[in-house]
Amino acid sequence: MKNLFFLSIILLFSCDNKNTSFGDVKIDDDNSKMIQKVFESVENEEIEYLKQVFSEDLEFTDSHGKILNKEEFIAGVENIFDLFDDIKFKESQYEDHDNIEIETTYYSNGNVWTSIWSEFSAKGKYTNENINFPFHISYEWKGGKIIREVQFFSTKAFDIENEAKDRVSK
């Protein structure tokens, strides 16, 4: 009887008709499409779109937890262009949705985040090595601009190529 009472209390509180939705997830929205364009711009080594879509107040957190501003972030992307040729990102495996690995979550508290799961491949200009690794990056939006980027992947390939570049430069 005691267990039935506690079960009734739990059910009463868990079924109180409140909206428990945290937000909506979309894959064909403007923010998801803008992230798709960010990666197309990187493949084409075009920096101008990135300068437009990232806020002047950007807070960029790399895979090591280091926080950079927009100027430092743009310099880092330009360094990637210097380090690698033939930069490519994994194509979607879903014919109906070119950017299925990109999704934007519109949270009920007003926050908006877009996330991408993909693979980076390129050929090192200094090592001549072909690289390929999976990555995950999330972007926070405010006023149509990216205000925060957080990266999740191993930077080992970038570190190796940077070290090779430093040896050549000496």
mmCIF file of C-alpha atoms in Angstrom:
data_model
loop_
_atom_site.group_PDB
_atom_site.id
_atom_site.type_symbol
_atom_site.label_atom_id
_atom_site.label_comp_id
_atom_site.label_asym_id
_atom_site.label_seq_id
_atom_site.Cartn_x
_atom_site.Cartn_y
_atom_site.Cartn_z
ATOM 1 C CA MET A 1 0.000 0.000 0.000
ATOM 2 C CA LYS A 2 2.851 2.341 0.894
ATOM 3 C CA ASN A 3 4.520 1.669 -2.503
ATOM 4 C CA LEU A 4 1.221 2.361 -4.295
ATOM 5 C CA PHE A 5 0.972 5.707 -2.488
ATOM 6 C CA PHE A 6 4.497 6.759 -3.592
ATOM 7 C CA LEU A 7 3.839 5.562 -7.142
ATOM 8 C CA SER A 8 0.652 7.665 -7.219
ATOM 9 C CA ILE A 9 2.565 10.740 -6.021
ATOM 10 C CA ILE A 10 5.271 10.225 -8.678
ATOM 11 C CA LEU A 11 2.683 9.805 -11.430
ATOM 12 C CA LEU A 12 0.794 12.882 -10.240
ATOM 13 C CA PHE A 13 3.888 15.083 -10.489
ATOM 14 C CA SER A 14 5.112 13.591 -13.776
ATOM 15 C CA CYS A 15 1.754 14.083 -15.540
ATOM 16 C CA ASP A 16 1.040 17.715 -14.720
ATOM 17 C CA ASN A 17 0.400 18.758 -18.382
ATOM 18 C CA LYS A 18 3.345 21.167 -18.521
ATOM 19 C CA ASN A 19 5.072 21.496 -21.873
ATOM 20 C CA THR A 20 8.329 19.614 -21.403
ATOM 21 C CA SER A 21 9.660 20.456 -24.878
ATOM 22 C CA PHE A 22 13.095 22.062 -24.792
ATOM 23 C CA GLY A 23 12.815 23.455 -28.318
ATOM 24 C CA ASP A 24 12.731 22.597 -32.007
ATOM 25 C CA VAL A 25 15.421 20.970 -34.129
ATOM 26 C CA LYS A 26 15.600 21.933 -37.809
ATOM 27 C CA ILE A 27 17.885 20.937 -40.675
ATOM 28 C CA ASP A 28 16.638 23.144 -43.520
ATOM 29 C CA ASP A 29 16.526 26.492 -41.711
ATOM 30 C CA ASP A 30 18.591 29.590 -42.531
ATOM 31 C CA ASN A 31 21.136 28.990 -39.733
ATOM 32 C CA SER A 32 21.825 25.418 -40.885
ATOM 33 C CA LYS A 33 22.224 26.669 -44.462
ATOM 34 C CA MET A 34 24.608 29.410 -43.291
ATOM 35 C CA ILE A 35 26.820 26.802 -41.594
ATOM 36 C CA GLN A 36 26.758 24.763 -44.814
ATOM 37 C CA LYS A 37 28.002 27.896 -46.606
ATOM 38 C CA VAL A 38 30.745 28.380 -43.971
ATOM 39 C CA PHE A 39 32.147 24.946 -44.829
ATOM 40 C CA GLU A 40 31.794 25.507 -48.572
ATOM 41 C CA SER A 41 33.762 28.742 -48.108
ATOM 42 C CA VAL A 42 36.521 26.892 -46.234
ATOM 43 C CA GLU A 43 36.705 24.258 -48.999
ATOM 44 C CA ASN A 44 37.096 27.084 -51.523
ATOM 45 C CA GLU A 45 39.578 28.957 -49.285
ATOM 46 C CA GLU A 46 37.308 32.014 -49.280
ATOM 47 C CA ILE A 47 37.528 33.929 -46.004
ATOM 48 C CA GLU A 48 35.133 36.823 -46.722
ATOM 49 C CA TYR A 49 31.909 34.951 -45.860
ATOM 50 C CA LEU A 50 33.381 33.897 -42.527
ATOM 51 C CA LYS A 51 34.265 37.510 -41.757
ATOM 52 C CA GLN A 52 30.608 38.426 -42.394
ATOM 53 C CA VAL A 53 28.799 35.648 -40.519
ATOM 54 C CA PHE A 54 30.949 35.625 -37.359
ATOM 55 C CA SER A 55 30.167 38.402 -34.866
ATOM 56 C CA GLU A 56 32.779 40.976 -33.901
ATOM 57 C CA ASP A 57 32.192 39.714 -30.345
ATOM 58 C CA LEU A 58 32.937 36.094 -31.289
ATOM 59 C CA GLU A 59 34.107 33.792 -28.511
ATOM 60 C CA PHE A 60 35.883 30.855 -30.130
ATOM 61 C CA THR A 61 36.786 27.862 -27.950
ATOM 62 C CA ASP A 62 39.183 25.404 -29.557
ATOM 63 C CA SER A 63 39.492 21.697 -28.762
ATOM 64 C CA HIS A 64 42.014 22.446 -25.998
ATOM 65 C CA GLY A 65 39.666 24.900 -24.255
ATOM 66 C CA LYS A 66 41.632 27.954 -25.385
ATOM 67 C CA ILE A 67 39.353 30.958 -26.021
ATOM 68 C CA LEU A 68 40.102 33.262 -28.957
ATOM 69 C CA ASN A 69 38.442 36.373 -30.385
ATOM 70 C CA LYS A 70 37.286 36.909 -33.979
ATOM 71 C CA GLU A 71 40.610 38.297 -35.211
ATOM 72 C CA GLU A 72 42.510 35.318 -33.786
ATOM 73 C CA PHE A 73 39.900 32.915 -35.185
ATOM 74 C CA ILE A 74 40.135 34.375 -38.722
ATOM 75 C CA ALA A 75 43.953 34.200 -38.540
ATOM 76 C CA GLY A 76 43.624 30.524 -37.545
ATOM 77 C CA VAL A 77 41.413 29.760 -40.550
ATOM 78 C CA GLU A 78 43.853 31.566 -42.852
ATOM 79 C CA ASN A 79 46.631 29.423 -41.338
ATOM 80 C CA ILE A 80 44.628 26.300 -42.244
ATOM 81 C CA PHE A 81 44.564 27.570 -45.843
ATOM 82 C CA ASP A 82 48.353 27.917 -45.647
ATOM 83 C CA LEU A 83 48.796 24.432 -44.159
ATOM 84 C CA PHE A 84 46.571 22.348 -46.447
ATOM 85 C CA ASP A 85 45.517 21.792 -50.043
ATOM 86 C CA ASP A 86 42.355 20.060 -51.237
ATOM 87 C CA ILE A 87 40.343 20.758 -48.089
ATOM 88 C CA LYS A 88 37.120 18.736 -48.163
ATOM 89 C CA PHE A 89 34.310 17.866 -45.800
ATOM 90 C CA LYS A 90 32.326 14.649 -45.820
ATOM 91 C CA GLU A 91 29.296 14.698 -48.110
ATOM 92 C CA SER A 92 25.935 13.785 -46.634
ATOM 93 C CA GLN A 93 24.905 10.159 -46.965
ATOM 94 C CA TYR A 94 21.253 11.192 -47.221
ATOM 95 C CA GLU A 95 20.079 12.069 -50.736
ATOM 96 C CA ASP A 96 17.046 14.066 -49.609
ATOM 97 C CA HIS A 97 18.985 16.301 -47.219
ATOM 98 C CA ASP A 98 22.340 17.662 -48.318
ATOM 99 C CA ASN A 99 23.095 18.981 -44.849
ATOM 100 C CA ILE A 100 21.555 16.284 -42.618
ATOM 101 C CA GLU A 101 24.689 16.303 -40.453
ATOM 102 C CA ILE A 102 23.978 19.958 -39.714
ATOM 103 C CA GLU A 103 21.113 20.784 -37.391
ATOM 104 C CA THR A 104 19.945 23.847 -35.538
ATOM 105 C CA THR A 105 18.223 23.676 -32.177
ATOM 106 C CA TYR A 106 15.917 26.540 -31.239
ATOM 107 C CA TYR A 107 15.650 26.227 -27.464
ATOM 108 C CA SER A 108 12.553 27.370 -25.574
ATOM 109 C CA ASN A 109 14.727 29.801 -23.559
ATOM 110 C CA GLY A 110 15.631 31.694 -26.779
ATOM 111 C CA ASN A 111 19.115 30.243 -27.295
ATOM 112 C CA VAL A 112 19.914 28.987 -30.791
ATOM 113 C CA TRP A 113 22.740 26.541 -31.541
ATOM 114 C CA THR A 114 23.745 24.897 -34.820
ATOM 115 C CA SER A 115 25.878 21.755 -34.743
ATOM 116 C CA ILE A 116 27.779 19.894 -37.447
ATOM 117 C CA TRP A 117 29.204 16.377 -37.447
ATOM 118 C CA SER A 118 31.504 15.653 -40.364
ATOM 119 C CA GLU A 119 35.005 14.664 -41.448
ATOM 120 C CA PHE A 120 37.890 16.923 -42.487
ATOM 121 C CA SER A 121 40.236 15.733 -45.206
ATOM 122 C CA ALA A 122 43.123 17.517 -46.881
ATOM 123 C CA LYS A 123 46.711 17.173 -48.041
ATOM 124 C CA GLY A 124 49.416 18.781 -45.933
ATOM 125 C CA LYS A 125 51.484 21.337 -47.823
ATOM 126 C CA TYR A 126 54.516 20.790 -45.596
ATOM 127 C CA THR A 127 54.316 17.050 -44.858
ATOM 128 C CA ASN A 128 52.679 15.931 -48.124
ATOM 129 C CA GLU A 129 50.532 13.664 -45.933
ATOM 130 C CA ASN A 130 46.836 13.050 -46.595
ATOM 131 C CA ILE A 131 44.786 13.494 -43.452
ATOM 132 C CA ASN A 132 41.233 12.634 -42.511
ATOM 133 C CA PHE A 133 39.517 12.896 -39.136
ATOM 134 C CA PRO A 134 35.989 13.243 -37.714
ATOM 135 C CA PHE A 135 34.898 16.427 -35.975
ATOM 136 C CA HIS A 136 31.989 18.069 -34.200
ATOM 137 C CA ILE A 137 31.521 21.837 -33.942
ATOM 138 C CA SER A 138 28.685 23.848 -32.364
ATOM 139 C CA TYR A 139 27.785 27.468 -33.085
ATOM 140 C CA GLU A 140 25.659 29.821 -30.987
ATOM 141 C CA TRP A 141 23.657 32.525 -32.777
ATOM 142 C CA LYS A 142 22.479 36.003 -31.813
ATOM 143 C CA GLY A 143 21.075 38.598 -34.177
ATOM 144 C CA GLY A 144 21.882 36.524 -37.279
ATOM 145 C CA LYS A 145 25.578 36.239 -36.383
ATOM 146 C CA ILE A 146 27.667 33.502 -34.801
ATOM 147 C CA ILE A 147 28.671 34.686 -31.320
ATOM 148 C CA ARG A 148 30.293 31.463 -30.091
ATOM 149 C CA GLU A 149 32.003 28.473 -31.682
ATOM 150 C CA VAL A 150 33.026 25.390 -29.711
ATOM 151 C CA GLN A 151 35.119 22.647 -31.347
ATOM 152 C CA PHE A 152 35.379 18.974 -30.431
ATOM 153 C CA PHE A 153 38.116 17.008 -32.239
ATOM 154 C CA SER A 154 41.756 16.039 -32.074
ATOM 155 C CA THR A 155 44.075 18.750 -33.377
ATOM 156 C CA LYS A 156 46.982 16.321 -33.871
ATOM 157 C CA ALA A 157 46.969 16.674 -37.691
ATOM 158 C CA PHE A 158 47.076 20.477 -37.421
ATOM 159 C CA ASP A 159 49.860 20.304 -34.835
ATOM 160 C CA ILE A 160 51.985 18.022 -37.048
ATOM 161 C CA GLU A 161 51.513 20.265 -40.086
ATOM 162 C CA ASN A 162 52.291 23.412 -38.065
ATOM 163 C CA GLU A 163 55.508 21.802 -36.775
ATOM 164 C CA ALA A 164 56.511 20.912 -40.345
ATOM 165 C CA LYS A 165 55.787 24.492 -41.439
ATOM 166 C CA ASP A 166 57.955 25.826 -38.591
ATOM 167 C CA ARG A 167 60.866 23.533 -39.625
ATOM 168 C CA VAL A 168 60.658 24.761 -43.244
ATOM 169 C CA SER A 169 60.449 28.403 -42.133
ATOM 170 C CA LYS A 170 63.690 28.204 -40.110
#
